[in-house]
Short mmCIF file of C-alpha atoms and ligand atoms in Angstrom, two decimals:
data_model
loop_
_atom_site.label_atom_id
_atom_site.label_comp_id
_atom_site.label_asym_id
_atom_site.label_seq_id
_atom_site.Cartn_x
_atom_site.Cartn_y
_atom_site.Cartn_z
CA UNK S 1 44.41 -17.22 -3.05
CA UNK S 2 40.50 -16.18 -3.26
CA UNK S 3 39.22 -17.75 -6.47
CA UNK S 4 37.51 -14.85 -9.10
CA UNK S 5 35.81 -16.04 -11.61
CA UNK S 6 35.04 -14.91 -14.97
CA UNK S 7 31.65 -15.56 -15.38
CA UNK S 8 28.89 -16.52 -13.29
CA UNK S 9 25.73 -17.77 -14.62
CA UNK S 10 22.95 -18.60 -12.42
CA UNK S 11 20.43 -20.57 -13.70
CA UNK S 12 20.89 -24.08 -15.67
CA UNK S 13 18.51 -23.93 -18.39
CA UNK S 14 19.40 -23.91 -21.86
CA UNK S 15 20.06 -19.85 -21.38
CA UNK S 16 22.83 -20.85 -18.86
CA UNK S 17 23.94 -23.66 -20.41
CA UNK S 18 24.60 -21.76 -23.79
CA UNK S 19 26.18 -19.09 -21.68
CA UNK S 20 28.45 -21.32 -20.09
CA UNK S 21 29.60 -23.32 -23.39
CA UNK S 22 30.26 -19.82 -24.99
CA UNK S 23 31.69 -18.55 -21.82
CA UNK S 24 34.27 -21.64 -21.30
CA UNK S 25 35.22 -22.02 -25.20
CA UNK S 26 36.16 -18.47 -24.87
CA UNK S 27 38.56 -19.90 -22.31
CA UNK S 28 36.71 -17.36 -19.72
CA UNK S 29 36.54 -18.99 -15.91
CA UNK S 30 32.32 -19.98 -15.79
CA UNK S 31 31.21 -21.16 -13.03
CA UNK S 32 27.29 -22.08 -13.57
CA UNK S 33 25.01 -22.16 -10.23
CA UNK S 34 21.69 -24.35 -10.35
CA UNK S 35 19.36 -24.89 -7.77
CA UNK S 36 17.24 -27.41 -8.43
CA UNK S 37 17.94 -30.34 -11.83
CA UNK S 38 19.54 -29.10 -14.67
CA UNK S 39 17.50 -28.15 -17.55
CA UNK S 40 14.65 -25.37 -16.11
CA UNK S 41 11.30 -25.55 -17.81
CA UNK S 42 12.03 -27.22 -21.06
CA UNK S 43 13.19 -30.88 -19.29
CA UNK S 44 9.30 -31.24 -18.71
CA UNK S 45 8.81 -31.62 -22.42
CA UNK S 46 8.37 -34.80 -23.85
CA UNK S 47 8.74 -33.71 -27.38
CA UNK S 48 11.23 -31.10 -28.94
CA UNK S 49 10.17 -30.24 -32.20
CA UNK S 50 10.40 -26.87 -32.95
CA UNK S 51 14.42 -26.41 -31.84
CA UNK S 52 15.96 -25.91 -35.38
CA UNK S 53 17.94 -28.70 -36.10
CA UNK S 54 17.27 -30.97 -33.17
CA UNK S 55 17.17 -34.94 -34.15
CA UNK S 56 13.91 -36.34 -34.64
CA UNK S 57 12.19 -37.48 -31.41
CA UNK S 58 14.80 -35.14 -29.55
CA UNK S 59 12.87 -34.56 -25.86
CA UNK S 60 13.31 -31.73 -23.90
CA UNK S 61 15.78 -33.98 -21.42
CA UNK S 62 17.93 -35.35 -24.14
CA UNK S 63 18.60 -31.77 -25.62
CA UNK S 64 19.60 -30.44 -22.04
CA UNK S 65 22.05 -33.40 -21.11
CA UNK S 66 23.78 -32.47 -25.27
CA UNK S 67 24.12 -28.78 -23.94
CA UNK S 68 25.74 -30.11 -20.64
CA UNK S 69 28.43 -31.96 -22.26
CA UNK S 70 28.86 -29.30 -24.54
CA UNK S 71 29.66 -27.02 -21.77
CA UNK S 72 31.71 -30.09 -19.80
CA UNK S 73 33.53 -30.64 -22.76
CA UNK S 74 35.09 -27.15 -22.74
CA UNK S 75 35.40 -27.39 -18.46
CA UNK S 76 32.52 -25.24 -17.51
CA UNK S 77 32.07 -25.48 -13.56
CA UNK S 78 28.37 -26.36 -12.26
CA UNK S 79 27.66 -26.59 -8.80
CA UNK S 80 24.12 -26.86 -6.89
CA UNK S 81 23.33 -23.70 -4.52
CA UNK S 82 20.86 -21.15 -4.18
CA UNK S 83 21.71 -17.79 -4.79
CA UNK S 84 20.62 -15.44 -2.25
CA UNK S 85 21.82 -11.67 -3.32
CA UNK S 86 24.98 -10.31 -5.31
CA UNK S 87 26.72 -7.40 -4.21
CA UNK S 88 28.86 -4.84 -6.09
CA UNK S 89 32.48 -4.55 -4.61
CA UNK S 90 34.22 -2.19 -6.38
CA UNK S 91 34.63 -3.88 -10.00
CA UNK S 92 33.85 -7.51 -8.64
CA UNK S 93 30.41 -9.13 -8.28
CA UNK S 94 29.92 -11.11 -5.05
CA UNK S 95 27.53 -13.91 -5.33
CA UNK S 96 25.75 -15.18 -1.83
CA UNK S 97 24.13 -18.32 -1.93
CA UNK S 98 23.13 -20.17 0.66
CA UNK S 99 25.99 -23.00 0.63
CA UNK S 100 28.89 -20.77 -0.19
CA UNK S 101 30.02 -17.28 -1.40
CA UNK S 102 31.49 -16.84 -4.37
CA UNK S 103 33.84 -13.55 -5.77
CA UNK S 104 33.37 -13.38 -10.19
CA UNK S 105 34.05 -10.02 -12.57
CA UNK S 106 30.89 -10.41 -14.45
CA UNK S 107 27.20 -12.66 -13.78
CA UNK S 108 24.62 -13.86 -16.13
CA UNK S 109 21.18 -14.16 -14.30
CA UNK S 110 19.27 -16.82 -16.47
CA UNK S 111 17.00 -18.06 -13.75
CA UNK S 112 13.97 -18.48 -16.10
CA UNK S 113 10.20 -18.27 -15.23
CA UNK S 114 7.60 -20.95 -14.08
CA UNK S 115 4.02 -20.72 -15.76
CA UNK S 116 1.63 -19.50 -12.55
CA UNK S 117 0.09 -22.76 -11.38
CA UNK S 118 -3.73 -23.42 -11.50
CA UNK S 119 -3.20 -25.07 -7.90
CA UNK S 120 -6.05 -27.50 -8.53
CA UNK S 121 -5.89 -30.95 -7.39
CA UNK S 122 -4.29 -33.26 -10.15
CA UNK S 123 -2.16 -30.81 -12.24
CA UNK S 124 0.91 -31.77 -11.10
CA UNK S 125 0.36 -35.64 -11.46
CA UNK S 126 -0.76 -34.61 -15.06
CA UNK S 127 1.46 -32.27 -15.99
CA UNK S 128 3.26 -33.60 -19.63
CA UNK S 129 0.54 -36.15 -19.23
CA UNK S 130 -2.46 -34.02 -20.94
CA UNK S 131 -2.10 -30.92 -19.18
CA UNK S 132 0.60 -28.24 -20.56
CA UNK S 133 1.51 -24.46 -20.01
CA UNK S 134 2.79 -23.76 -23.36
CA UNK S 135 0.68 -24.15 -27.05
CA UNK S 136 3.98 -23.70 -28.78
CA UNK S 137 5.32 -27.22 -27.39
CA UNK S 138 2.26 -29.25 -27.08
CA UNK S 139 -0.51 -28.44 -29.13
CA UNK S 140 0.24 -31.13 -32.45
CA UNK S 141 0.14 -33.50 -29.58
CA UNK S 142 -3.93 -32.58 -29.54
CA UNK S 143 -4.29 -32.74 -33.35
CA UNK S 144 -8.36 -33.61 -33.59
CA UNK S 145 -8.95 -34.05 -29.89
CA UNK S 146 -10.98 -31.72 -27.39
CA UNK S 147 -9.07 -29.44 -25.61
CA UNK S 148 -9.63 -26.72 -23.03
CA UNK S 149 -7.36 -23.65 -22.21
CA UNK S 150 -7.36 -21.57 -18.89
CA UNK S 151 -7.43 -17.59 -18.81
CA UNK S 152 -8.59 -14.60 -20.03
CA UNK S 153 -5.82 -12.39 -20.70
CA UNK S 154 -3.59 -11.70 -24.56
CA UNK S 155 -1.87 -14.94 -24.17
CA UNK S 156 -4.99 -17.41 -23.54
CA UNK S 157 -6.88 -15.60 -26.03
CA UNK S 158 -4.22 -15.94 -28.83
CA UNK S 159 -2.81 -19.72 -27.87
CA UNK S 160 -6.52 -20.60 -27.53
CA UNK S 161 -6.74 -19.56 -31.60
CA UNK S 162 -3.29 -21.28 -31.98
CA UNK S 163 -4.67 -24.32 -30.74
CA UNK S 164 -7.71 -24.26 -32.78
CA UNK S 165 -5.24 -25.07 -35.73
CA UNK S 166 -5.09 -28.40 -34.15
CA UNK S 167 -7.68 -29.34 -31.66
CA UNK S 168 -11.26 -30.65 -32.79
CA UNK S 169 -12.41 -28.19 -30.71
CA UNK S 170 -10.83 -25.96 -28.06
CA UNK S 171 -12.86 -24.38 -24.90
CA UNK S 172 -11.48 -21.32 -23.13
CA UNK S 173 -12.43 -21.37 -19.69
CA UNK S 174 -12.23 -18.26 -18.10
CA UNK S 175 -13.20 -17.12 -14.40
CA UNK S 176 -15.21 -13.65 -15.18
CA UNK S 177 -17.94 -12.75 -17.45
CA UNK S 178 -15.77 -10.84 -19.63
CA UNK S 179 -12.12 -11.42 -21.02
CA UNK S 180 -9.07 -9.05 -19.85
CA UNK S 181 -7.58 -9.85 -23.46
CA UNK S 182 -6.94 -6.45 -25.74
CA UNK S 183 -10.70 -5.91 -28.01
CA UNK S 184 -8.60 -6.26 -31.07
CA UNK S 185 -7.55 -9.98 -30.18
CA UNK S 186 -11.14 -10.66 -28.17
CA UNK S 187 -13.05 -10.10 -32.01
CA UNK S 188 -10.44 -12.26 -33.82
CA UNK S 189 -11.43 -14.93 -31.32
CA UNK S 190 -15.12 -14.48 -31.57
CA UNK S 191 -15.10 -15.15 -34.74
CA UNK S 192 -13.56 -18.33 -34.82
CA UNK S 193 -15.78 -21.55 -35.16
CA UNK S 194 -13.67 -23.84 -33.61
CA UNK S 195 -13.76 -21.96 -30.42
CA UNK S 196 -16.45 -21.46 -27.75
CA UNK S 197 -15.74 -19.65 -24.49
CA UNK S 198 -17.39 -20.85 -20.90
CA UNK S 199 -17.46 -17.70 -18.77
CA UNK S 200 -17.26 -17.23 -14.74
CA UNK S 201 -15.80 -20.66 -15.04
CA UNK S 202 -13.01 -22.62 -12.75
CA UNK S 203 -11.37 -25.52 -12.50
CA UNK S 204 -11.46 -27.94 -9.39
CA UNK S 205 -10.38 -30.74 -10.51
CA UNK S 206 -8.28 -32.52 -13.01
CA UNK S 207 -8.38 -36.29 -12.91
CA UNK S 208 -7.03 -39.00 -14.54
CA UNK S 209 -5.29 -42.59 -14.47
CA UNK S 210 -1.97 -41.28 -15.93
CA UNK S 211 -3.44 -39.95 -18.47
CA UNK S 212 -5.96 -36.83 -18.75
CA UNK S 213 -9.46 -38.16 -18.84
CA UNK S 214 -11.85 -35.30 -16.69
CA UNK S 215 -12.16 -31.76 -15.22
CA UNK S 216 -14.27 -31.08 -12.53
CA UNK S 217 -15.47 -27.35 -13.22
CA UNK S 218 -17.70 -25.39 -11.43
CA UNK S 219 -19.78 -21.74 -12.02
CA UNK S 220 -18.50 -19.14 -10.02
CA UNK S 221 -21.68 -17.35 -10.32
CA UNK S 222 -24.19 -20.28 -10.26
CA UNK S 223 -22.05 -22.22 -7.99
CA UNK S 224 -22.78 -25.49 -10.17
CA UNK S 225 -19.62 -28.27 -10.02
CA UNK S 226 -19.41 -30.36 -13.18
CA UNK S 227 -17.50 -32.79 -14.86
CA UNK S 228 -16.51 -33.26 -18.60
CA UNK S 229 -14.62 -36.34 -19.58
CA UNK S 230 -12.51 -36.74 -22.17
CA UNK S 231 -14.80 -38.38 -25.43
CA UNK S 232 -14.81 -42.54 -25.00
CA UNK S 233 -12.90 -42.32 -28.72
CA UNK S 234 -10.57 -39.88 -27.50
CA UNK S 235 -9.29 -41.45 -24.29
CA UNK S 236 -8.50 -38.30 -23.12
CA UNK S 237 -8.23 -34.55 -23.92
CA UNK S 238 -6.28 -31.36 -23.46
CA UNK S 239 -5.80 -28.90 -20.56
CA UNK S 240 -3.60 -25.93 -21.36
CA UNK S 241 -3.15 -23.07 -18.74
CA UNK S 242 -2.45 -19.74 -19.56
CA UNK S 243 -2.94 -17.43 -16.09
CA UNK S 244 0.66 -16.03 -15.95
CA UNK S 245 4.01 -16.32 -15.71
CA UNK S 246 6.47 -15.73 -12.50
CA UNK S 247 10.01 -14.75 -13.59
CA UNK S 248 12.56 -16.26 -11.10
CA UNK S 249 13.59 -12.61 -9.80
CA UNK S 250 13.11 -12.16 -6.70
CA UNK S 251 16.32 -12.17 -5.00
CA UNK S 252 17.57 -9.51 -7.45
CA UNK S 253 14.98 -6.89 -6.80
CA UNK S 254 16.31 -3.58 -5.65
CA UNK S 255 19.90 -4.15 -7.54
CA UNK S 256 18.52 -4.95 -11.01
CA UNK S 257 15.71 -3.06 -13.10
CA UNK S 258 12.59 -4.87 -13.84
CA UNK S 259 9.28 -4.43 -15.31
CA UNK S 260 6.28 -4.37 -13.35
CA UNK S 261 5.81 -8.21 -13.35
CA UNK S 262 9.23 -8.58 -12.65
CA UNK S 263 10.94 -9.12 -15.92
CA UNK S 264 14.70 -8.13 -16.00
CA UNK S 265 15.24 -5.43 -18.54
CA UNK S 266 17.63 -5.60 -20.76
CA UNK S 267 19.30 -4.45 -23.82
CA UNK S 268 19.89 -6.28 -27.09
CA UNK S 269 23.85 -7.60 -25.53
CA UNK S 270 21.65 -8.60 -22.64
CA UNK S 271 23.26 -6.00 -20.81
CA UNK S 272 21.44 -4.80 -17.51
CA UNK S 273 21.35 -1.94 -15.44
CA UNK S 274 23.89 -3.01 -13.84
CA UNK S 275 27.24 -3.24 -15.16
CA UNK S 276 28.86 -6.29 -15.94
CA UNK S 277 25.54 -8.14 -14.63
CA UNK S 278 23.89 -9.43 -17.96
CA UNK S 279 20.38 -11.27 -17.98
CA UNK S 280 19.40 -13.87 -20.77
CA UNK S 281 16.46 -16.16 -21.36
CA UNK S 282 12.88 -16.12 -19.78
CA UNK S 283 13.51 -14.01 -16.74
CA UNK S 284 14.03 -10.94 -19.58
CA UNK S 285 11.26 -8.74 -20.69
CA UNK S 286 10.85 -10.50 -24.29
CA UNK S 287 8.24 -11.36 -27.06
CA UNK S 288 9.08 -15.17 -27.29
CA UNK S 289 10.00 -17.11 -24.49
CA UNK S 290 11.60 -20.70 -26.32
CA UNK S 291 14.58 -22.71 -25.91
CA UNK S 292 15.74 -20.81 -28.88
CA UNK S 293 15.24 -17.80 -27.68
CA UNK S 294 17.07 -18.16 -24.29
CA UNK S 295 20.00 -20.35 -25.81
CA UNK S 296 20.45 -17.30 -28.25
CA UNK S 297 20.48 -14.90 -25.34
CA UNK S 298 23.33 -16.67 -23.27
CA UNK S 299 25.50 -17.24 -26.14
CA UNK S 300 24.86 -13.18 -26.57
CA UNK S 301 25.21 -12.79 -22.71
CA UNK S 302 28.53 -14.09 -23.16
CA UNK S 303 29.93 -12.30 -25.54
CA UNK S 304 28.83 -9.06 -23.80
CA UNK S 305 30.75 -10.76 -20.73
CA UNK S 306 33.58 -11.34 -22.71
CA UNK S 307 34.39 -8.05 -24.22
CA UNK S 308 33.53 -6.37 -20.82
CA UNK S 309 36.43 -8.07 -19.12
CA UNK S 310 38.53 -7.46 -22.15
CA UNK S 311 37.72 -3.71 -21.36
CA UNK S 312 37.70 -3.56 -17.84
CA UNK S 313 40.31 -6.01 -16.02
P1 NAP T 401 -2.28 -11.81 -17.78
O1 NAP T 401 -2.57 -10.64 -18.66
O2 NAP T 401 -1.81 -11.60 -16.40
O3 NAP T 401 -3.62 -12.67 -17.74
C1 NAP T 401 -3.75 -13.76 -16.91
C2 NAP T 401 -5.17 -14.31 -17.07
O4 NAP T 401 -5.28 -15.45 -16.26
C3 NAP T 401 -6.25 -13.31 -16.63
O5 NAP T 401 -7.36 -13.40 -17.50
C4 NAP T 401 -6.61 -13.83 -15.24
O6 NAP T 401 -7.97 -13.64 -14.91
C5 NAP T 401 -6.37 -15.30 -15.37
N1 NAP T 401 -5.99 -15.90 -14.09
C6 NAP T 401 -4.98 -15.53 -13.25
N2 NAP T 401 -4.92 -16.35 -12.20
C7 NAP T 401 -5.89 -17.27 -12.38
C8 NAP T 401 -6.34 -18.40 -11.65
N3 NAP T 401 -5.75 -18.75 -10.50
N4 NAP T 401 -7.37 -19.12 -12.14
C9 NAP T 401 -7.96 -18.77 -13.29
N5 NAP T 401 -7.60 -17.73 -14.04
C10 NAP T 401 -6.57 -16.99 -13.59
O7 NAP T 401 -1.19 -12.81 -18.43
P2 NAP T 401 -0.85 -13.08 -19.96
O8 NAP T 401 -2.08 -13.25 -20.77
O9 NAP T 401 0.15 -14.19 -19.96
O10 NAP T 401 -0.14 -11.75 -20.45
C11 NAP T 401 1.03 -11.27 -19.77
C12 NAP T 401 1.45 -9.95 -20.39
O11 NAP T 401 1.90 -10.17 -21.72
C13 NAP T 401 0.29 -8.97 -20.49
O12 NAP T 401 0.77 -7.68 -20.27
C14 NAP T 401 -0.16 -9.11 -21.91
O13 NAP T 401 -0.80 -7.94 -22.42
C15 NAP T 401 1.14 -9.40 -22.64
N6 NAP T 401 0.90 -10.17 -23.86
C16 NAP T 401 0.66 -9.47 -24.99
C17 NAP T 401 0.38 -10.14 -26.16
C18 NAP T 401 0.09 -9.34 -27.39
O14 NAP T 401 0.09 -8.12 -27.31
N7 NAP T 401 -0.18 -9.95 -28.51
C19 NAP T 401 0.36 -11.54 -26.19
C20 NAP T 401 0.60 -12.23 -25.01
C21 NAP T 401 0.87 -11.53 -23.84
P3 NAP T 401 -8.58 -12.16 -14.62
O15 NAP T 401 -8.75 -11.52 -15.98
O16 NAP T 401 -9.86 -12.47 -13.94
O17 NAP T 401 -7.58 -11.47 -13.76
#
């Protein structure tokens, strides 16, 4: 006979994985699809201190592999696919991925978002390694070094200020003359000592021996390329980019509602549009994107799974 699941979540991150442990320990049928390693964004962190109640020197790896054997321990399915588009048939959800098609009564979509790249040569190798996309994770790791942060918009204005708690000194480089940032958060920052701001400015470069130690920069406007290394004392410095986030949504335009940069909206059971689809974690519309903001979410998308199959098979 066809197999129908309960739940499906798609998307491993600590959304999905809280999903799935309150999904199987409700005795539900969860089946969660990943597509690439387990974990999303947060497995990139070396240090996870700001997860209530996580063990001293927890990382962000050895936080994800606890929520997996939560969710093994109480038999949640994971598989590896990509999902491609779910269809509505009649009160079932069918879930095409590229591997296999699978037939479930209610979905979770916690695919998560990826920080927009700067695409310069280098950030990759030095990603975790002085570079960072999020102030929130990394920025006691600069306490009294240099640091610069990328973009002009609310959210490199503000972590630029956050980091300023920290930093020696924090630069925000951005790549026009004038920021895109709201006036009211643009004054806060221009009166802040610790922070100086180098206009019509890109980077071209990010170098370093596994460790950050320079950024090649040039003027947009003046077309001058230059190089700042990290102070001899130092070692090395910070590089934080703030230019955006893409929410892993694609595949779902057209059946789900979204904002206009492609955040799933939802409502506050993480219930979408759609019904019996639910959304949780990063890929929502939301103030805070965290690990403990996306874990709450599943274990909330779950719930609202729960009690819809209670009312509806
Ligand atoms: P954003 O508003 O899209 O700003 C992105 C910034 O990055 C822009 O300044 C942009 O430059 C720059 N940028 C983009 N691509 C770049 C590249 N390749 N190289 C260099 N710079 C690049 O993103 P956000 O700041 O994350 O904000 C997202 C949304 O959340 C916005 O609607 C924002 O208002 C909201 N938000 C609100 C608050 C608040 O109200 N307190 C806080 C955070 C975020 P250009 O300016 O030249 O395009």
């Amino acid at each position: 006979m066809e197999k129908i699941y309960d739940i499906i979540i798609i998307g491993g991150g600590p959304a999905g994985l809280a999903a799935g442990l309150y999904g199987s320990r409700a005795k539900l049928e969860t089946l969660i699809i990943e597509r690439d390693k387990t974990g999303g964004q947060i497995v990139t962190t070396d240090e996870v201190a700001n997860y209530p109640g996580s063990i001293p020197n927890a990382t962000g790896p050895s936080l994800i592999a606890r929520m997996v054997e939560q969710c093994e321990e109480f038999g949640t399915t994971r598989i590896k696919d990509s999902v491609e588009k779910i269809e509505v048939e009649g009160q079932y959800k069918i879930v095409k991925c590229e591997k296999e098609t699978y037939k479930t009564k209610t979905v979770i979509i916690a695919t998560g978002a990826v920080p927009r790249k700067l695409g310069a040569p280098g950030e990759k190798e030095l990603t975790g390694k002085g570079v960072s996309y999020c102030a929130t994770c990394d920025a006691d790791f600069f306490e009294d070094f240099e640091v610069f942060a990328v973009g002009g918009g609310d959210t490199a204005v503000e972590e630029a200020m956050y980091l300023t708690k920290f930093a020696r000194k924090v630069t925000l480089v951005h790549r026009r003359d004038e920021l895109r940032a709201a006036k009211s958060i643009q004054e806060k920052a221009f009166k802040n000592e610790k922070l100086e701001i180098m206009y019509d400015t890109v980077v071209e470069e990010i170098k370093g021996d596994g460790i950050l130690e320079s950024i090649v920069f040039k003027n947009r406007k003046t077309e001058e390329v230059f190089e700042i290394k990290a102070p001899e004392e130092d070692g090395t410095m910070g590089l934080f980019c703030f230019i955006g986030y893409l929410p892993n949504t694609e595949v779902f335009k057209g059946l789900i509602d979204m904002n206009d940069s492609g955040y799933i909206i939802s409502d506050s059971n993480m219930k979408t549009n759609v019904e019996g689809i639910f959304a949780a974690g990063d890929c929502t519309e939301k103030l805070l994107r965290q690990v403990i903001t996306a874990s709450a979410d599943g274990a909330i998308a779950s719930v609202s799974a729960e009690k819809y199959i209670e009312a509806n098979f």
